[in-house]
Amino acid sequence: MGYAMQIDIMTLFPLSVDDMMNESILGRAQERDIIRIQSHQIRDYTTNRQNQVDDYPYGGGHGAILQADPLYRCWKHICQEAGRRVHTIFMSPCGVTFTQQEAKRLVRTYDRLILVCGHYEGVDQRFLDECVDEEMSLGDFVLTGGEYAAMAIADAVCRMVPGVLSSPECYENESHWDNLLEYPQYSRPAVWHGREVPQILLSGDHGKVERWRRKESLRRTRERRPDLYARLDLSSKEDKKLLAELAEEDQQEPSI
């Protein structure tokens, strides 16, 4: 079967991964054979009777680390099944921070990925040196295992595969697509707890609605993520008008 994207997740907890990855949008996309997300139990590739995958670290230290050999055997099995070396990512707090731009790069560059979930105190460096192409992190914090990070990356990548969502607009208008945060969203009723939906959204004028959304995205990004705001190209005539309006609104706000 030639899937548009296949992701293989190497883990010690495949049932937990499967429960999440086979639900909702991604589950339906797998049923339609657009994508495939398959977990692989690392313990199945041990050669000892106890299915042991970890051991103490050379040089001493607290805890245990995942051994290179069962990881390698699992990784090799996946590559042999694919008939080629598969681009491999290790979930690591030492890796580059995963972003929407990284997700776009992965979905545009690869049709199959291996995501390796670490556990315990780390992974034997020799496996990383031989089999891993890059390391990725969700941010500057540490988790008990790599499964959460792997599922987040799989979700972010697979939802951009053509056919998984109803149209590209479902993700192109969302936060971080072009370094912009998404504008505020509203649904029925028009008044809730005394709070009204902005009248422009009820106007039926699609041009004005789109302009309002762009301005609110600029406002939100400027206020909440100045680092992203600094990267934006705001040289267009329309954006300059919106910035002027924002500046005028800022001056009209009462000082606290």
PDB file of C-alpha atoms in Angstrom, residues 27-234:
ATOM      1  CA  GLY A  27      -8.049   7.537  12.589  1.00  0.00           C
ATOM      2  CA  ARG A  28     -10.425   8.308   9.742  1.00  0.00           C
ATOM      3  CA  ALA A  29      -7.528   9.200   7.461  1.00  0.00           C
ATOM      4  CA  GLN A  30      -5.955   5.812   8.202  1.00  0.00           C
ATOM      5  CA  GLU A  31      -9.227   4.057   7.447  1.00  0.00           C
ATOM      6  CA  ARG A  32      -9.166   5.778   4.046  1.00  0.00           C
ATOM      7  CA  ASP A  33      -5.525   4.679   3.482  1.00  0.00           C
ATOM      8  CA  ILE A  34      -4.230   8.239   3.171  1.00  0.00           C
ATOM      9  CA  ILE A  35      -1.770   7.889   6.042  1.00  0.00           C
ATOM     10  CA  ARG A  36      -0.494   5.112   8.241  1.00  0.00           C
ATOM     11  CA  ILE A  37       0.771   5.457  11.806  1.00  0.00           C
ATOM     12  CA  GLN A  38       2.218   2.243  13.169  1.00  0.00           C
ATOM     13  CA  SER A  39       3.742   1.671  16.594  1.00  0.00           C
ATOM     14  CA  HIS A  40       6.517  -0.880  17.190  1.00  0.00           C
ATOM     15  CA  GLN A  41       7.200  -2.475  20.574  1.00  0.00           C
ATOM     16  CA  ILE A  42      10.941  -2.170  21.189  1.00  0.00           C
ATOM     17  CA  ARG A  43      10.861  -5.131  23.612  1.00  0.00           C
ATOM     18  CA  ASP A  44       9.937  -7.431  20.722  1.00  0.00           C
ATOM     19  CA  TYR A  45      13.440  -6.964  19.362  1.00  0.00           C
ATOM     20  CA  THR A  46      15.448  -8.036  22.402  1.00  0.00           C
ATOM     21  CA  THR A  47      17.511 -11.218  22.411  1.00  0.00           C
ATOM     22  CA  ASN A  48      17.296 -12.008  26.139  1.00  0.00           C
ATOM     23  CA  ARG A  49      14.654 -14.081  27.862  1.00  0.00           C
ATOM     24  CA  GLN A  50      13.553 -11.210  30.091  1.00  0.00           C
ATOM     25  CA  ASN A  51      12.930  -8.843  27.143  1.00  0.00           C
ATOM     26  CA  GLN A  52      15.213  -6.376  28.905  1.00  0.00           C
ATOM     27  CA  VAL A  53      15.817  -3.164  26.970  1.00  0.00           C
ATOM     28  CA  ASP A  54      17.750  -1.084  29.531  1.00  0.00           C
ATOM     29  CA  ASP A  55      20.924  -1.352  31.556  1.00  0.00           C
ATOM     30  CA  TYR A  56      23.116   0.774  33.827  1.00  0.00           C
ATOM     31  CA  PRO A  57      25.238   3.494  32.229  1.00  0.00           C
ATOM     32  CA  TYR A  58      29.000   3.088  31.922  1.00  0.00           C
ATOM     33  CA  GLY A  59      30.750   5.569  34.183  1.00  0.00           C
ATOM     34  CA  GLY A  60      28.040   5.350  36.814  1.00  0.00           C
ATOM     35  CA  GLY A  61      25.089   7.596  37.428  1.00  0.00           C
ATOM     36  CA  HIS A  62      21.455   7.423  38.412  1.00  0.00           C
ATOM     37  CA  GLY A  63      18.958   5.211  36.605  1.00  0.00           C
ATOM     38  CA  ALA A  64      19.288   3.152  33.432  1.00  0.00           C
ATOM     39  CA  ILE A  65      19.478   3.855  29.719  1.00  0.00           C
ATOM     40  CA  LEU A  66      17.967   2.164  26.676  1.00  0.00           C
ATOM     41  CA  GLN A  67      20.425  -0.227  25.070  1.00  0.00           C
ATOM     42  CA  ALA A  68      21.535   0.260  21.484  1.00  0.00           C
ATOM     43  CA  ASP A  69      20.897  -3.275  20.204  1.00  0.00           C
ATOM     44  CA  PRO A  70      17.094  -3.651  20.668  1.00  0.00           C
ATOM     45  CA  LEU A  71      16.628  -0.153  19.299  1.00  0.00           C
ATOM     46  CA  TYR A  72      18.785  -1.004  16.305  1.00  0.00           C
ATOM     47  CA  ARG A  73      16.967  -4.276  15.635  1.00  0.00           C
ATOM     48  CA  CYS A  74      13.592  -2.506  15.693  1.00  0.00           C
ATOM     49  CA  TRP A  75      14.881   0.312  13.470  1.00  0.00           C
ATOM     50  CA  LYS A  76      16.449  -2.149  11.011  1.00  0.00           C
ATOM     51  CA  HIS A  77      13.199  -4.136  10.754  1.00  0.00           C
ATOM     52  CA  ILE A  78      11.280  -0.991   9.782  1.00  0.00           C
ATOM     53  CA  CYS A  79      13.903   0.006   7.199  1.00  0.00           C
ATOM     54  CA  GLN A  80      13.935  -3.485   5.707  1.00  0.00           C
ATOM     55  CA  GLU A  81      10.154  -3.400   5.460  1.00  0.00           C
ATOM     56  CA  ALA A  82      10.385  -0.041   3.678  1.00  0.00           C
ATOM     57  CA  GLY A  83      13.153  -1.290   1.399  1.00  0.00           C
ATOM     58  CA  ARG A  84      15.308   1.711   2.244  1.00  0.00           C
ATOM     59  CA  ARG A  85      16.735   3.752   5.080  1.00  0.00           C
ATOM     60  CA  VAL A  86      13.894   5.785   6.593  1.00  0.00           C
ATOM     61  CA  HIS A  87      14.465   9.308   7.907  1.00  0.00           C
ATOM     62  CA  THR A  88      14.677   8.883  11.674  1.00  0.00           C
ATOM     63  CA  ILE A  89      13.965  11.402  14.432  1.00  0.00           C
ATOM     64  CA  PHE A  90      14.731  10.896  18.112  1.00  0.00           C
ATOM     65  CA  MET A  91      12.506  12.658  20.648  1.00  0.00           C
ATOM     66  CA  SER A  92      15.012  14.474  22.837  1.00  0.00           C
ATOM     67  CA  PRO A  93      15.168  17.546  25.111  1.00  0.00           C
ATOM     68  CA  CYS A  94      18.562  18.135  23.471  1.00  0.00           C
ATOM     69  CA  GLY A  95      17.009  18.404  19.996  1.00  0.00           C
ATOM     70  CA  VAL A  96      15.928  21.419  17.981  1.00  0.00           C
ATOM     71  CA  THR A  97      12.562  22.837  18.976  1.00  0.00           C
ATOM     72  CA  PHE A  98       9.732  21.492  16.840  1.00  0.00           C
ATOM     73  CA  THR A  99       7.683  24.238  15.176  1.00  0.00           C
ATOM     74  CA  GLN A 100       5.053  24.556  12.473  1.00  0.00           C
ATOM     75  CA  GLN A 101       7.858  25.372  10.043  1.00  0.00           C
ATOM     76  CA  GLU A 102       9.546  22.072  10.933  1.00  0.00           C
ATOM     77  CA  ALA A 103       6.252  20.261  10.395  1.00  0.00           C
ATOM     78  CA  LYS A 104       5.930  21.822   6.938  1.00  0.00           C
ATOM     79  CA  ARG A 105       9.497  20.802   6.103  1.00  0.00           C
ATOM     80  CA  LEU A 106       8.909  17.199   7.112  1.00  0.00           C
ATOM     81  CA  VAL A 107       5.630  16.771   5.220  1.00  0.00           C
ATOM     82  CA  ARG A 108       7.118  18.351   2.089  1.00  0.00           C
ATOM     83  CA  THR A 109      10.353  16.348   2.197  1.00  0.00           C
ATOM     84  CA  TYR A 110       9.507  12.835   3.384  1.00  0.00           C
ATOM     85  CA  ASP A 111       6.781  10.255   2.797  1.00  0.00           C
ATOM     86  CA  ARG A 112       7.888   8.056   5.689  1.00  0.00           C
ATOM     87  CA  LEU A 113       9.367   8.838   9.096  1.00  0.00           C
ATOM     88  CA  ILE A 114      10.574   6.857  12.093  1.00  0.00           C
ATOM     89  CA  LEU A 115      10.019   8.537  15.475  1.00  0.00           C
ATOM     90  CA  VAL A 116      12.029   7.047  18.342  1.00  0.00           C
ATOM     91  CA  CYS A 117      10.680   7.428  21.891  1.00  0.00           C
ATOM     92  CA  GLY A 118      13.277   7.453  24.628  1.00  0.00           C
ATOM     93  CA  HIS A 119      12.704   6.414  28.224  1.00  0.00           C
ATOM     94  CA  TYR A 120      14.530   6.106  31.521  1.00  0.00           C
ATOM     95  CA  GLU A 121      17.669   8.264  31.725  1.00  0.00           C
ATOM     96  CA  GLY A 122      18.498   8.294  28.035  1.00  0.00           C
ATOM     97  CA  VAL A 123      19.530   6.228  25.032  1.00  0.00           C
ATOM     98  CA  ASP A 124      22.877   4.680  24.160  1.00  0.00           C
ATOM     99  CA  GLN A 125      24.637   7.331  22.051  1.00  0.00           C
ATOM    100  CA  ARG A 126      25.901   4.714  19.589  1.00  0.00           C
ATOM    101  CA  PHE A 127      22.372   4.060  18.347  1.00  0.00           C
ATOM    102  CA  LEU A 128      21.838   7.789  17.871  1.00  0.00           C
ATOM    103  CA  ASP A 129      25.118   8.127  15.972  1.00  0.00           C
ATOM    104  CA  GLU A 130      24.378   5.217  13.648  1.00  0.00           C
ATOM    105  CA  CYS A 131      20.640   5.425  13.013  1.00  0.00           C
ATOM    106  CA  VAL A 132      19.202   8.833  13.925  1.00  0.00           C
ATOM    107  CA  ASP A 133      19.133  11.678  11.406  1.00  0.00           C
ATOM    108  CA  GLU A 134      17.943  14.453  13.706  1.00  0.00           C
ATOM    109  CA  GLU A 135      16.716  15.083  17.241  1.00  0.00           C
ATOM    110  CA  MET A 136      13.628  17.127  18.113  1.00  0.00           C
ATOM    111  CA  SER A 137      12.106  18.592  21.264  1.00  0.00           C
ATOM    112  CA  LEU A 138       8.698  20.064  22.035  1.00  0.00           C
ATOM    113  CA  GLY A 139      10.280  22.765  24.183  1.00  0.00           C
ATOM    114  CA  ASP A 140      12.518  23.520  27.124  1.00  0.00           C
ATOM    115  CA  PHE A 141      11.120  20.922  29.485  1.00  0.00           C
ATOM    116  CA  VAL A 142      11.557  17.205  30.149  1.00  0.00           C
ATOM    117  CA  LEU A 143       8.919  14.456  29.910  1.00  0.00           C
ATOM    118  CA  THR A 144       8.945  10.948  31.357  1.00  0.00           C
ATOM    119  CA  GLY A 145       9.058   9.504  27.839  1.00  0.00           C
ATOM    120  CA  GLY A 146       9.089  10.448  24.195  1.00  0.00           C
ATOM    121  CA  GLU A 147       5.593   9.205  23.360  1.00  0.00           C
ATOM    122  CA  TYR A 148       3.844  12.532  23.919  1.00  0.00           C
ATOM    123  CA  ALA A 149       6.340  14.329  21.707  1.00  0.00           C
ATOM    124  CA  ALA A 150       6.154  11.661  19.002  1.00  0.00           C
ATOM    125  CA  MET A 151       2.356  11.779  18.902  1.00  0.00           C
ATOM    126  CA  ALA A 152       2.388  15.588  18.756  1.00  0.00           C
ATOM    127  CA  ILE A 153       4.820  15.565  15.825  1.00  0.00           C
ATOM    128  CA  ALA A 154       2.896  12.814  14.044  1.00  0.00           C
ATOM    129  CA  ASP A 155      -0.335  14.763  14.449  1.00  0.00           C
ATOM    130  CA  ALA A 156       1.152  18.072  13.269  1.00  0.00           C
ATOM    131  CA  VAL A 157       2.719  16.439  10.202  1.00  0.00           C
ATOM    132  CA  CYS A 158      -0.132  14.138   9.179  1.00  0.00           C
ATOM    133  CA  ARG A 159      -2.867  16.768   9.359  1.00  0.00           C
ATOM    134  CA  MET A 160      -1.116  18.602   6.497  1.00  0.00           C
ATOM    135  CA  VAL A 161      -1.085  15.549   4.232  1.00  0.00           C
ATOM    136  CA  PRO A 162      -3.514  16.219   1.354  1.00  0.00           C
ATOM    137  CA  GLY A 163      -6.877  14.576   2.026  1.00  0.00           C
ATOM    138  CA  VAL A 164      -6.531  14.300   5.798  1.00  0.00           C
ATOM    139  CA  LEU A 165      -8.381  17.585   6.330  1.00  0.00           C
ATOM    140  CA  SER A 166     -11.130  18.801   4.024  1.00  0.00           C
ATOM    141  CA  SER A 167      -8.982  21.553   2.465  1.00  0.00           C
ATOM    142  CA  PRO A 168      -5.615  23.316   2.920  1.00  0.00           C
ATOM    143  CA  GLU A 169      -7.466  26.319   4.384  1.00  0.00           C
ATOM    144  CA  CYS A 170      -8.107  24.212   7.495  1.00  0.00           C
ATOM    145  CA  TYR A 171      -4.455  24.578   8.475  1.00  0.00           C
ATOM    146  CA  GLU A 172      -3.161  27.500   6.404  1.00  0.00           C
ATOM    147  CA  ASN A 173      -5.287  29.988   8.374  1.00  0.00           C
ATOM    148  CA  GLU A 174      -4.202  28.663  11.763  1.00  0.00           C
ATOM    149  CA  SER A 175      -1.652  29.946  14.228  1.00  0.00           C
ATOM    150  CA  HIS A 176       2.018  29.723  13.242  1.00  0.00           C
ATOM    151  CA  TRP A 177       1.435  28.928   9.565  1.00  0.00           C
ATOM    152  CA  ASP A 178       3.080  32.194   8.487  1.00  0.00           C
ATOM    153  CA  ASN A 179       4.375  33.316  11.878  1.00  0.00           C
ATOM    154  CA  LEU A 180       0.944  34.740  12.700  1.00  0.00           C
ATOM    155  CA  LEU A 181      -1.279  33.710  15.579  1.00  0.00           C
ATOM    156  CA  GLU A 182      -4.854  32.910  14.653  1.00  0.00           C
ATOM    157  CA  TYR A 183      -7.551  35.540  15.034  1.00  0.00           C
ATOM    158  CA  PRO A 184     -10.330  35.145  17.671  1.00  0.00           C
ATOM    159  CA  GLN A 185     -13.148  32.769  16.742  1.00  0.00           C
ATOM    160  CA  TYR A 186     -16.858  32.962  17.675  1.00  0.00           C
ATOM    161  CA  SER A 187     -19.902  30.702  17.339  1.00  0.00           C
ATOM    162  CA  ARG A 188     -23.586  30.769  18.320  1.00  0.00           C
ATOM    163  CA  PRO A 189     -25.267  32.327  20.235  1.00  0.00           C
ATOM    164  CA  ALA A 190     -24.563  35.912  19.150  1.00  0.00           C
ATOM    165  CA  VAL A 191     -24.728  37.024  22.805  1.00  0.00           C
ATOM    166  CA  TRP A 192     -23.392  34.868  25.639  1.00  0.00           C
ATOM    167  CA  HIS A 193     -23.168  36.035  29.271  1.00  0.00           C
ATOM    168  CA  GLY A 194     -23.605  39.584  27.985  1.00  0.00           C
ATOM    169  CA  ARG A 195     -20.655  39.254  25.607  1.00  0.00           C
ATOM    170  CA  GLU A 196     -21.481  39.999  21.969  1.00  0.00           C
ATOM    171  CA  VAL A 197     -19.916  38.633  18.813  1.00  0.00           C
ATOM    172  CA  PRO A 198     -18.160  41.478  16.908  1.00  0.00           C
ATOM    173  CA  GLN A 199     -20.737  42.971  14.589  1.00  0.00           C
ATOM    174  CA  ILE A 200     -18.490  42.775  11.540  1.00  0.00           C
ATOM    175  CA  LEU A 201     -18.630  38.960  11.717  1.00  0.00           C
ATOM    176  CA  LEU A 202     -22.422  39.167  11.375  1.00  0.00           C
ATOM    177  CA  SER A 203     -22.322  41.582   8.439  1.00  0.00           C
ATOM    178  CA  GLY A 204     -22.109  38.995   5.656  1.00  0.00           C
ATOM    179  CA  ASP A 205     -19.367  41.102   3.999  1.00  0.00           C
ATOM    180  CA  HIS A 206     -16.621  38.540   3.431  1.00  0.00           C
ATOM    181  CA  GLY A 207     -14.058  41.158   2.417  1.00  0.00           C
ATOM    182  CA  LYS A 208     -14.524  43.090   5.642  1.00  0.00           C
ATOM    183  CA  VAL A 209     -14.465  39.879   7.670  1.00  0.00           C
ATOM    184  CA  GLU A 210     -11.144  38.801   6.157  1.00  0.00           C
ATOM    185  CA  ARG A 211      -9.671  42.245   6.770  1.00  0.00           C
ATOM    186  CA  TRP A 212     -10.843  42.166  10.406  1.00  0.00           C
ATOM    187  CA  ARG A 213      -9.341  38.717  10.892  1.00  0.00           C
ATOM    188  CA  ARG A 214      -6.008  39.816   9.459  1.00  0.00           C
ATOM    189  CA  LYS A 215      -5.921  42.837  11.750  1.00  0.00           C
ATOM    190  CA  GLU A 216      -6.800  40.771  14.810  1.00  0.00           C
ATOM    191  CA  SER A 217      -4.097  38.244  13.925  1.00  0.00           C
ATOM    192  CA  LEU A 218      -1.580  41.069  13.719  1.00  0.00           C
ATOM    193  CA  ARG A 219      -2.791  42.501  17.029  1.00  0.00           C
ATOM    194  CA  ARG A 220      -2.653  39.139  18.817  1.00  0.00           C
ATOM    195  CA  THR A 221       0.780  38.249  17.441  1.00  0.00           C
ATOM    196  CA  ARG A 222       2.211  41.653  18.361  1.00  0.00           C
ATOM    197  CA  GLU A 223       0.881  41.406  21.915  1.00  0.00           C
ATOM    198  CA  ARG A 224       1.541  37.749  22.673  1.00  0.00           C
ATOM    199  CA  ARG A 225       4.478  36.739  20.491  1.00  0.00           C
ATOM    200  CA  PRO A 226       6.687  39.734  19.654  1.00  0.00           C
ATOM    201  CA  ASP A 227       9.365  37.280  18.510  1.00  0.00           C
ATOM    202  CA  LEU A 228       7.065  36.035  15.737  1.00  0.00           C
ATOM    203  CA  TYR A 229       5.812  39.530  14.992  1.00  0.00           C
ATOM    204  CA  ALA A 230       9.375  40.696  14.328  1.00  0.00           C
ATOM    205  CA  ARG A 231       9.698  38.135  11.503  1.00  0.00           C
ATOM    206  CA  LEU A 232       6.597  39.244   9.611  1.00  0.00           C
ATOM    207  CA  ASP A 233       6.754  40.971   6.258  1.00  0.00           C
ATOM    208  CA  LEU A 234       4.371  43.898   6.733  1.00  0.00           C
TER     209      LEU A 234
END
